[in-house]
XYZ file of C-alpha atoms in Angstrom:
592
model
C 2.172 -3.426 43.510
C 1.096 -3.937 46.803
C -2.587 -4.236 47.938
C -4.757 -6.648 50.526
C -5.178 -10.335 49.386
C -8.854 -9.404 48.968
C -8.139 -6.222 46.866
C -6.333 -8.735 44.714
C -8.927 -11.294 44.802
C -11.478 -8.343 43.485
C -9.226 -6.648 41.387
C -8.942 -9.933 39.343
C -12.785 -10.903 39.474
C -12.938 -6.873 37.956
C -10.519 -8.338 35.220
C -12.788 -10.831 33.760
C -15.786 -8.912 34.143
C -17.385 -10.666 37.236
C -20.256 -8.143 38.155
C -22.702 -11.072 39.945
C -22.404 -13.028 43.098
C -24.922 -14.743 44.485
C -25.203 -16.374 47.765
C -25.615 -15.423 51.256
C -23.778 -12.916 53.818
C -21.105 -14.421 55.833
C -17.977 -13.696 58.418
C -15.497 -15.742 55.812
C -16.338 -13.680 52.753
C -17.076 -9.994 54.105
C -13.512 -8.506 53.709
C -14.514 -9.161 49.969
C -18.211 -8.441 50.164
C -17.288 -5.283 51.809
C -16.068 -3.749 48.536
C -18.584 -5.390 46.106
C -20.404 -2.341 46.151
C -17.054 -0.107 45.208
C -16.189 -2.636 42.779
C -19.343 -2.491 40.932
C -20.269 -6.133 42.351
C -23.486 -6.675 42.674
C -24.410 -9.372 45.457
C -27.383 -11.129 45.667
C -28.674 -12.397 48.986
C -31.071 -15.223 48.538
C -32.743 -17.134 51.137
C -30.918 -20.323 50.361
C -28.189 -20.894 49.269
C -28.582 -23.700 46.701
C -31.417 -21.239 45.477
C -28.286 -18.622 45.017
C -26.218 -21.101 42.863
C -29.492 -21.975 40.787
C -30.028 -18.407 40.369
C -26.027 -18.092 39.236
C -27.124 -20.952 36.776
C -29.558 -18.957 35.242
C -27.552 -15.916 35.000
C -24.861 -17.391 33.393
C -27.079 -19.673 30.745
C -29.103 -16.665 29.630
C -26.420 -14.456 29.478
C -22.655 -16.325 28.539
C -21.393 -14.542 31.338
C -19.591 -15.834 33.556
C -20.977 -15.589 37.619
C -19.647 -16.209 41.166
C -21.222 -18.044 44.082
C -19.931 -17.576 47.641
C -21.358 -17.893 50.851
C -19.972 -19.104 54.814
C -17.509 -21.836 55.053
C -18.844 -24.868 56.112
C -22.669 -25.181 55.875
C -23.617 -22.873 54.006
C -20.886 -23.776 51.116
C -22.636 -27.251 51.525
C -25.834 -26.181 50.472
C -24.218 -25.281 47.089
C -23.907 -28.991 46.519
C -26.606 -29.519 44.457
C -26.623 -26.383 42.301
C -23.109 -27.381 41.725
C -23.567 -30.481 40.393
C -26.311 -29.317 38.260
C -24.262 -26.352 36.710
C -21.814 -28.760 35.753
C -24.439 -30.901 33.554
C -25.905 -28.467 32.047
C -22.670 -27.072 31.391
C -22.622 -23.684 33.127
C -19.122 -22.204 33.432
C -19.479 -20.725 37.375
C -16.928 -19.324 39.675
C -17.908 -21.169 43.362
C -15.668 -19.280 45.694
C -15.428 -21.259 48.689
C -13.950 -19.623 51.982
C -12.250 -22.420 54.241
C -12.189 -22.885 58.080
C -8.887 -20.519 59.327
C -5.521 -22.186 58.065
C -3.864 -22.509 61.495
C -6.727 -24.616 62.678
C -7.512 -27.047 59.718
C -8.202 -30.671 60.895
C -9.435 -29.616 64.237
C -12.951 -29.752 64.130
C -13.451 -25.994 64.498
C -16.510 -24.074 63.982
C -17.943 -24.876 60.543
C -15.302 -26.866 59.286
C -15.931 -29.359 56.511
C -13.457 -31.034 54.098
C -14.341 -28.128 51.260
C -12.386 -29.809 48.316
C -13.635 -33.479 48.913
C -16.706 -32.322 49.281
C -16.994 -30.713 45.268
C -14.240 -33.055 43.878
C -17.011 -34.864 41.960
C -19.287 -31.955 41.180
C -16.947 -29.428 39.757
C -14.572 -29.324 36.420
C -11.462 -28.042 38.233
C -10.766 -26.639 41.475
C -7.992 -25.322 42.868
C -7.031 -24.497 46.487
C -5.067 -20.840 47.396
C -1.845 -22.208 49.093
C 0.207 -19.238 50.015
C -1.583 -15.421 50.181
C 0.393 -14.205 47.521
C -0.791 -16.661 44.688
C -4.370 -15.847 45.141
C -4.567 -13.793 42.381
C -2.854 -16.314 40.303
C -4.999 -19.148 41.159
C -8.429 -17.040 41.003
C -7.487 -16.302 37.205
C -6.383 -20.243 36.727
C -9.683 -21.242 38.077
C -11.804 -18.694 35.832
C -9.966 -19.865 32.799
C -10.876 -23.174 33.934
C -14.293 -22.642 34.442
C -14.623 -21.286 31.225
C -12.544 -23.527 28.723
C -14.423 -26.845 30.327
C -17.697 -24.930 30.631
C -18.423 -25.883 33.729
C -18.252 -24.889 37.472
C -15.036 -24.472 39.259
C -14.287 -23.569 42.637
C -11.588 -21.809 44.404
C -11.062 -23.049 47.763
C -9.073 -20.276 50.097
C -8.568 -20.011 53.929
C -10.664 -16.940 55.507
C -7.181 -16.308 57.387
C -6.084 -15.385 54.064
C -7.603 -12.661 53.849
C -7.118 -8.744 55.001
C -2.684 -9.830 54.446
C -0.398 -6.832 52.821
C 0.883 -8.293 50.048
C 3.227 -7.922 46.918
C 1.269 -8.468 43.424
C 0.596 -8.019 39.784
C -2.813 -8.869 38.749
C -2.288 -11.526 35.892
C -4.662 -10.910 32.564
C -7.371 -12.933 31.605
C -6.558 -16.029 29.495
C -8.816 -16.600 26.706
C -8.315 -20.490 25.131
C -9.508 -20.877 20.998
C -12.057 -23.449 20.354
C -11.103 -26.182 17.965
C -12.723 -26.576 15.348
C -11.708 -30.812 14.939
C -9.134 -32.743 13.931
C -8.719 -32.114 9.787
C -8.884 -35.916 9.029
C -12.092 -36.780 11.424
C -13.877 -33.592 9.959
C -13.302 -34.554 6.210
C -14.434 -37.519 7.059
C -17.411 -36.653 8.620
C -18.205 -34.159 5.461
C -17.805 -37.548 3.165
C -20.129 -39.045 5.315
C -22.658 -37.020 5.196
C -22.437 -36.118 1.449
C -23.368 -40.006 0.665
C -26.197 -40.031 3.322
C -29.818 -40.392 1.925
C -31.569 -39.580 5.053
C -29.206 -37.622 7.343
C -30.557 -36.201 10.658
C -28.864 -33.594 12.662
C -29.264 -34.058 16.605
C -28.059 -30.691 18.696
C -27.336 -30.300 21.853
C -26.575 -27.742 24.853
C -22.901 -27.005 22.747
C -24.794 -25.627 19.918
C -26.377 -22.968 22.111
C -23.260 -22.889 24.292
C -21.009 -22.259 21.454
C -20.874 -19.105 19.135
C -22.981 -19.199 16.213
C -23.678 -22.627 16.830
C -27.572 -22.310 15.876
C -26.443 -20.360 12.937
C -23.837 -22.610 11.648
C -26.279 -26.103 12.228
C -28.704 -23.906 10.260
C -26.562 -23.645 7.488
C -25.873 -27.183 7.358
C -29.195 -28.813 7.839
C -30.496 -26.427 4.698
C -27.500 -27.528 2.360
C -28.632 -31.134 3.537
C -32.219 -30.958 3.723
C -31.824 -32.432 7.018
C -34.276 -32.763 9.837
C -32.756 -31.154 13.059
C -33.709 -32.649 16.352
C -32.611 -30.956 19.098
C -31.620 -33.323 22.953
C -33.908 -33.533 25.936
C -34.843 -30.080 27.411
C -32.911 -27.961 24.704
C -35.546 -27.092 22.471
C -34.002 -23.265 22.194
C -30.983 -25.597 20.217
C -32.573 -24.619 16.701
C -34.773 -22.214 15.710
C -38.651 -23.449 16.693
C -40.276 -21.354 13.389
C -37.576 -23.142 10.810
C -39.078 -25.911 8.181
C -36.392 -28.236 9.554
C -36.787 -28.415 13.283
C -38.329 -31.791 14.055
C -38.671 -31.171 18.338
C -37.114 -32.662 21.020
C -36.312 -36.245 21.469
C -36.630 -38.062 24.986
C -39.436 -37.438 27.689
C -42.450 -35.933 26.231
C -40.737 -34.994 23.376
C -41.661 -34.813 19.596
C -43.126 -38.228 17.796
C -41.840 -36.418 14.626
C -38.458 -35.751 15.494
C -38.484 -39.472 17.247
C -39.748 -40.811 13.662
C -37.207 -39.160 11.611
C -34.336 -39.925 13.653
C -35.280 -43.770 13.534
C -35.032 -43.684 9.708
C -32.134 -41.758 9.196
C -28.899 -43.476 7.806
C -25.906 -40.855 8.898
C -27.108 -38.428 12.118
C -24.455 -35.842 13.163
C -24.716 -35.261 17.034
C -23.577 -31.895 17.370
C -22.556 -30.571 20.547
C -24.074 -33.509 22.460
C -23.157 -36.210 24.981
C -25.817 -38.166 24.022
C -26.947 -38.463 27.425
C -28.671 -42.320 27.951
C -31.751 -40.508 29.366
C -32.071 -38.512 26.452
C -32.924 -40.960 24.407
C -34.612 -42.971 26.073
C -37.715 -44.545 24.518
C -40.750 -42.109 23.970
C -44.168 -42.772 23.669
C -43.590 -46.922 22.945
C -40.996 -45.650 20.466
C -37.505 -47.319 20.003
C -36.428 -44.608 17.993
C -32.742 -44.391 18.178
C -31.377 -45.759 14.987
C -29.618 -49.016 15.634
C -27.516 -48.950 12.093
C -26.931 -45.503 11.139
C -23.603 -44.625 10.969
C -23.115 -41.825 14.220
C -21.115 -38.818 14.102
C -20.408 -36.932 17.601
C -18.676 -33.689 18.147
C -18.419 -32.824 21.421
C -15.655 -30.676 23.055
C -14.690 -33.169 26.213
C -12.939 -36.069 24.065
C -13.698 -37.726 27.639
C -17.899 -37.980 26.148
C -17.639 -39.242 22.671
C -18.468 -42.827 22.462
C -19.381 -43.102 25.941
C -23.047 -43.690 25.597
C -23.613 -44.803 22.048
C -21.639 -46.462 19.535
C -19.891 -43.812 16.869
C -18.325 -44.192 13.535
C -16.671 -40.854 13.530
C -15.754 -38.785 17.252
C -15.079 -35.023 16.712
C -13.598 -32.954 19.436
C -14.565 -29.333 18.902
C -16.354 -26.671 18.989
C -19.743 -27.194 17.252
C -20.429 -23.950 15.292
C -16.560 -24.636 14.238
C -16.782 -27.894 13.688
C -20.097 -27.889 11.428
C -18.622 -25.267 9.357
C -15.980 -27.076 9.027
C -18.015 -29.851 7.657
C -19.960 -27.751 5.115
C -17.233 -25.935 3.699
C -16.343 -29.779 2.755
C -19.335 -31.282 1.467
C -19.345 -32.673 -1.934
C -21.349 -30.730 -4.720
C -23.837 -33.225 -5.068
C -24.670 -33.208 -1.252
C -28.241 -33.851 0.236
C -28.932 -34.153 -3.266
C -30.252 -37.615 -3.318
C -33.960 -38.365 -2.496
C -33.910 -34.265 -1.273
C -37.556 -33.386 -2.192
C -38.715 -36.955 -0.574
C -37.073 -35.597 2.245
C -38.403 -32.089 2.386
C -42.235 -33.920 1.664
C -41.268 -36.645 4.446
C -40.425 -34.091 7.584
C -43.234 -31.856 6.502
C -45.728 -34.654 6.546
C -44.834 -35.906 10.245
C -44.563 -32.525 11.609
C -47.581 -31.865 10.707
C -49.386 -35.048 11.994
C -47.852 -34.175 15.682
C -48.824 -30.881 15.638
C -52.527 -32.269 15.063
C -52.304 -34.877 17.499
C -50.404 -32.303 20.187
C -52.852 -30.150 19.791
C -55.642 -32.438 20.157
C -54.029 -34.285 23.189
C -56.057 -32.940 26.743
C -56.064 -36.329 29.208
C -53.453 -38.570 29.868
C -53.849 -42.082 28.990
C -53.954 -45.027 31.743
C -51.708 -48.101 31.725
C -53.706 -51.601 30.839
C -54.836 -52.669 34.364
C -54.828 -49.224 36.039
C -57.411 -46.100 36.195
C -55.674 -43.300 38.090
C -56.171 -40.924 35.492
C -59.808 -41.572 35.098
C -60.221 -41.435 38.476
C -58.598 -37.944 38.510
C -60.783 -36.757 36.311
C -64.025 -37.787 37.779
C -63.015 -36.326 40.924
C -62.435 -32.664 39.519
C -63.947 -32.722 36.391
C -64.383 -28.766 36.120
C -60.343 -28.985 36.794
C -57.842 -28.327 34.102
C -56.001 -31.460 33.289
C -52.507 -30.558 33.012
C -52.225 -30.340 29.209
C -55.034 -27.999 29.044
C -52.769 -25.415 31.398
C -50.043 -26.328 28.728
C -52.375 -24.734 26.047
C -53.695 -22.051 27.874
C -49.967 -20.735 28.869
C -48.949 -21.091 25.062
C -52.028 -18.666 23.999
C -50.004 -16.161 26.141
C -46.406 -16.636 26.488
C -44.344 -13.672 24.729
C -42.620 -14.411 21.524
C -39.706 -13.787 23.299
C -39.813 -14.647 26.647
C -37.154 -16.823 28.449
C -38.903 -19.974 30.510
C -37.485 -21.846 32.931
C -39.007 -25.538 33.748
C -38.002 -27.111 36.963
C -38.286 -31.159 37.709
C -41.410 -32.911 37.617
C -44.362 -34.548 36.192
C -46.342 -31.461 34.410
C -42.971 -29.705 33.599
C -41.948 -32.586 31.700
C -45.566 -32.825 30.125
C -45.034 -29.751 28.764
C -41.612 -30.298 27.167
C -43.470 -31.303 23.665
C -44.619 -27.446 23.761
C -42.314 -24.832 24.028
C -40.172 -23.149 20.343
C -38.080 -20.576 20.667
C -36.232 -18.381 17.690
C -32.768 -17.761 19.205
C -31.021 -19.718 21.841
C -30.014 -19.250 25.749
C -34.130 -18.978 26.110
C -34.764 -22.537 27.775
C -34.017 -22.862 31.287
C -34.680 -26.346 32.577
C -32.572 -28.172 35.277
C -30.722 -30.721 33.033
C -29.933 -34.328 33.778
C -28.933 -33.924 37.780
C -32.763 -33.311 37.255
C -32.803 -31.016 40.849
C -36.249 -30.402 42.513
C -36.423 -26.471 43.060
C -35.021 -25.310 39.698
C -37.555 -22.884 38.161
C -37.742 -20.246 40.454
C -34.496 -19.216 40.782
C -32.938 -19.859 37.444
C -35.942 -17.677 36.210
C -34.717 -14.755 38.886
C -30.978 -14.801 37.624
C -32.307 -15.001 34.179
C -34.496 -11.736 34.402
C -31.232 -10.360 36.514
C -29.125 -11.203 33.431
C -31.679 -10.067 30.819
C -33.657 -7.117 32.520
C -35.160 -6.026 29.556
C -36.992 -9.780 28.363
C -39.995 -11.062 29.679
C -39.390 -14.262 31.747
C -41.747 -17.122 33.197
C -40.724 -19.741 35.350
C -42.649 -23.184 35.833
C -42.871 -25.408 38.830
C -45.280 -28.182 40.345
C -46.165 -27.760 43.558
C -43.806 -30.386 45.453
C -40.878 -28.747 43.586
C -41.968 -25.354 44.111
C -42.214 -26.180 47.886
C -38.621 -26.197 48.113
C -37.835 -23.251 46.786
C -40.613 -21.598 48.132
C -38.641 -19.344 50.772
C -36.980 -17.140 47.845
C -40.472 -15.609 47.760
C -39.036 -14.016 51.138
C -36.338 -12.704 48.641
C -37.161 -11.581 45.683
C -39.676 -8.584 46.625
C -36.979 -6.463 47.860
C -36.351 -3.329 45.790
C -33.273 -4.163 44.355
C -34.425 -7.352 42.601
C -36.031 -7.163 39.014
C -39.845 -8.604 39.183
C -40.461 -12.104 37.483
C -43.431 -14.139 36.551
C -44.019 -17.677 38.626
C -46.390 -19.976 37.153
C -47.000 -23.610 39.583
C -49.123 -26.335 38.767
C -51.118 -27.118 41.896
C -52.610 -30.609 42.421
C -51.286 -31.573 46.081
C -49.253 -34.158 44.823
C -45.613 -35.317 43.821
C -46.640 -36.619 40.372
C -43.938 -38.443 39.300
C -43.504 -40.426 42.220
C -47.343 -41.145 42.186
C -47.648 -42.295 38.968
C -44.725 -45.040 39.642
C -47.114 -45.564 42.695
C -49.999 -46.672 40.389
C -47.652 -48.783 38.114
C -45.518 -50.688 40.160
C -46.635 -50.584 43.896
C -50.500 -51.063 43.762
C -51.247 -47.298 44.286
C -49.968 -47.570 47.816
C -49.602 -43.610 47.446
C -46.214 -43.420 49.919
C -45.346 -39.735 50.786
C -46.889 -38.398 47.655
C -49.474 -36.577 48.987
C -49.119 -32.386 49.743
C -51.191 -30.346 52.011
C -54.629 -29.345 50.524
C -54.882 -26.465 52.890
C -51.431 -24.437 51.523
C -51.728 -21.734 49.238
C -48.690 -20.714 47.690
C -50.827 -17.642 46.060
C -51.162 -16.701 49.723
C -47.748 -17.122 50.555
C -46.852 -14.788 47.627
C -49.204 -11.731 48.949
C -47.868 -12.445 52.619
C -44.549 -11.740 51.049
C -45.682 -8.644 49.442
C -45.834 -9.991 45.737
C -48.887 -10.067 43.753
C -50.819 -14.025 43.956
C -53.033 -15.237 41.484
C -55.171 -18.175 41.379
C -56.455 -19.481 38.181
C -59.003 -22.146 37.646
C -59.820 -22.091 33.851
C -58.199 -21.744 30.791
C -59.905 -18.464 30.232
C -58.116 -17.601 33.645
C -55.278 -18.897 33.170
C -54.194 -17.124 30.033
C -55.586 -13.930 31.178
C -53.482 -14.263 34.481
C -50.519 -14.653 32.610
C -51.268 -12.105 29.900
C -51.663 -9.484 32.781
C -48.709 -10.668 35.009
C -46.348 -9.705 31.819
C -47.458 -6.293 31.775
C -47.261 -6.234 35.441
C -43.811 -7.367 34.926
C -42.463 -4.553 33.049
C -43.579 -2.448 35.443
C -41.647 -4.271 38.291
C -44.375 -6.453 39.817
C -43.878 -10.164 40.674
C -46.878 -12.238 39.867
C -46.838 -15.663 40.900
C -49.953 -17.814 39.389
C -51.349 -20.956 40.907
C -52.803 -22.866 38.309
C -55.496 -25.366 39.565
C -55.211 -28.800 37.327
C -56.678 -31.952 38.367
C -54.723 -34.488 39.697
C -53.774 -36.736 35.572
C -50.724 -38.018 35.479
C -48.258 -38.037 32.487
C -45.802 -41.011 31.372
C -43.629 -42.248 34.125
C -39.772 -40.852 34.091
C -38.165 -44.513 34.637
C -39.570 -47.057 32.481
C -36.298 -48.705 31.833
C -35.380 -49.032 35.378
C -38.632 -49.891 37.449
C -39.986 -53.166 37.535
C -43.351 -54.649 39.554
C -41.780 -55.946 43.231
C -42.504 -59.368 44.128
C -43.082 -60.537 48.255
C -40.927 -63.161 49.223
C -40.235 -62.743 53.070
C -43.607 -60.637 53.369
C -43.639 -57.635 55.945
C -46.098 -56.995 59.161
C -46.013 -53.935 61.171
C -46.335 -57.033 64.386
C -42.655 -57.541 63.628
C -41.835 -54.348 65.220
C -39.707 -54.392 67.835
C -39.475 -51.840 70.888
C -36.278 -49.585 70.776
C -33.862 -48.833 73.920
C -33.493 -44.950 74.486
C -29.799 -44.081 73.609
């Protein structure tokens, strides 16, 4: 059949069912953008482009659908970088469309030429360049499949001289790739394993959400077992928050119950998990990772098992496949042993953290520093950052979708959030990008029109993103709910300030004299500052309802200037002055 290579290039996005591109407008993508709108594509012009891919990100996480980004060759595909990178670790299958300098003048340093494949080799799961006009169709579908059966980004790479060519075509069907559910031998042995275990412990991760029926199917298993489920660093929607079972997050600011139980347990199953090193890093002074259980890791890139901690059985699959696999195997008299010691053990210790959570409001010092007790003498009719925490919970919707971006008080309040079903946390994964909330929330309400959605944010993250507030208002985009944490300050970088460099407060400090509340009304949104818990929920509780009726409500929420526990434990350390340094030893620079 003959058509235009971008006809072809559409008609095979239309195939798979790509209705969302985000991005912004540019002379190498418009014989495509052109007919988006005939096509029933909708595009989404942000004001930055990394924004765009974030937003992509959280359309595709809340959703399982799969989205494009696409924007000019040259710089603006490099501001994709980062939202690239952190679609591929938190697992995202993306389309990144990526128009290239004209063919005919590669290599010469043209107009907004950049090496486009180099530049994502590391940050993508495939790519794939168009080499000839008449296999773009064929490649486009490759890279889709891709995308999908490595859930993760991949990018198509094509010359803008490609496009607007007469050309000879069918368009090739979608390809859709079965999960496995695990080798036979490594599964039986893993349902062995488990059946002798005293105290097993189930650990899930981002493929339980990803996969289908993967909460359901780890449900299933932890009740035959009686086993605790903890769920990895920022995927608390991994198993349902209102189940007996669910022991919390491990990692940052996680759950001291779910850290306890995992440190006694004899066989944990890490389902659908890479066991990222940060994930598990020590919380609260607690070495919890259990140095002689016997570990069981199912992941679906072979490439991950064993890679961060030491297993006894590896298990490429699918994990909703994989631990049904595993039940339909367990032995009769499975989870039997020491099961009502169990069931008294998990409810005792989640219990005694939910007191203690609940009664946590300050953050503690380090021996030999006062930073937080500073901060609270100097606003002491502030709310510390924990008290915002409880104040949100009062009104979050049962069934809202949250997204958290990077940063001190986001990461406090990783210990608070349950959810019932998955694809409802949004939080920017172990790339760890500042900027995250905003528009991963956006794409999320743009995927899921009909569910109430907050974002989260601290002010120096928020600042970057801060421009899509010149965005969103338009008509066409759905309304949203921002909440950021305002105390002038980068707080993660300050607290490392008052550990390990004397509080010599280095480019920590924001301007006291921004309002981001004002920014939102200057943009024609609706800005909100709240001072008080009182306020605070109240704010929230009406920005919801303003929400369904297509108002955007962003809420500054005033907290003193605490500080939670440092990200980096394991990898700062106290400098020591050898050499010494003096400003005297300055010397004058020659102009160039």
């Amino acid at each position: 059949m003959k058509m235009t290579t971008e006809e072809a290039f559409v008609k095979t996005l239309q195939s798979h069912g790509i209705e969302h591109a985000f991005g912004i407008i540019g002379s190498a993508m418009m014989p495509i953008s052109d007919i988006f709108p005939d096509a029933g594509i909708t595009f989404w012009d942000c004001a930055h482009e990394g924004s765009g891919g974030m937003m992509a990100d959280g359309y595709t996480r809340v959703t399982g659908k799969v989205s494009m980004m696409i924007a000019q060759n040259g710089p603006g595909i490099t501001n994709f970088v980062t939202a690239v990178k952190t679609a591929y670790w938190n697992h995202t299958p993306l389309l990144l469309v990526t128009p290239q300098a004209a063919n005919k003048t590669i290599g010469q340093g043209g107009f907004q030429e950049v090496e486009q494949m180099k530049l994502f080799e590391d940050m993508v799961a495939y790519q794939e360049e168009v080499r000839d006009p008449t296999r773009v169709a064929e490649v486009l579908a490759r890279v889709i499949a891709q995308a999908k059966r490595l859930s993760g980004p991949a990018q198509l790479n094509i010359p803008r001289d490609f496009w607007t060519q007469v050309i000879d075509i069918e368009i090739p069907q979608p390809i859709e790739f079965e999960r496995s559910s695990g080798g036979e031998n490594s599964v039986a042995q893993a349902a062995a394993m488990l059946s002798e275990a005293k105290n097993p412990v189930i650990l899930n991760g981002a493929g339980v959400v990803l996969a289908q029926g993967g909460i359901e199917a780890s449900k299933a298993l932890a009740e035959r077992l009686t086993a605790p489920v903890c769920v990895g660093y920022q995927h608390n929607d991994a198993f349902p928050g209102n189940h007996p079972l669910f022991a919390g997050p491990l990692g940052y600011n996680g759950s001291k119950a779910g850290m306890e139980l995992i440190s006694e347990a004899d066989v944990v199953l890490c389902l659908g998990t890479r066991l990222n090193p940060f994930s598990t890093l020590p919380g609260y002074g607690i070495e919890y990772w259990p140095a002689d259980a016997k570990i069981i890791q199912v992941d679906i890139n072979p490439d991950r098992i064993g890679l961060t901690k030491k297993v006894s059985i590896g298990i490429v699959g699918d994990a909703a496949k994989v631990a049904n696999g595993i039940l339909a195997q367990l032995s009769d008299t499975a989870g039997d042993d020491g099961r009502d010691a169990r069931k008294a053990n998990i409810a005792q210790k989640k219990s005694a953290w939910a007191q203690e959570l609940t009664s946590l409001t300050h953050e503690q010092d380090d021996p030999g520093t006062t930073w937080n007790e500073r901060a609270r003498a100097a606003k002491p009719d502030w709310m510390s950052p924990r008290m915002a925490w409880r104040a949100i919970q009062a009104a979050l919707p049962k069934d809202a979708i949250i997204s958290s971006d990077i940063g001190n008080n986001c990461a406090i309040g990783n210990a608070y959030p349950a959810f019932e079903e998955g694809r409802k946390y949004l939080a920017p994964g172990l790339f760890g990008p500042c900027g995250y909330g905003l528009p991963a929330i956006v794409g999320a309400k743009i995927g899921q029109p009909d569910v109430p959605v907050v974002g989260f944010a601290g002010d120096g993250a928020f600042g970057i993103a801060v421009n899509e507030l010149t965005a969103i208002g338009r008509g066409e985009w759905p309304a949203i709910t921002q909440i950021v944490f305002r105390n002038y300050q980068w707080g993660a970088e300050k607290r490392n300030s008052t550990l390990w460099f004397d509080d010599n407060f280095v480019g920590t400090e924001l301007d006291t004299e921004v309002s981001y509340a004002g920014i939102a009304q200057a943009c024609g949104l609706k800005g909100v500052v709240a001072r008080t818990m009182d306020e605070l929920t109240a704010a929230l509780n009406q920005a919801i309802i303003d929400q369904k009726n297509g108002i955007t409500t962003l809420i500054e929420a005033m907290i003193n200037q605490e500080l939670g526990d440092p990200f980096r434990r394991d990898a700062m350390k106290k400098p020591v002055e050898v050499a010494g340094i003096s400003a005297a030893d300055m010397q004058p620079q020659a102009g160039v």
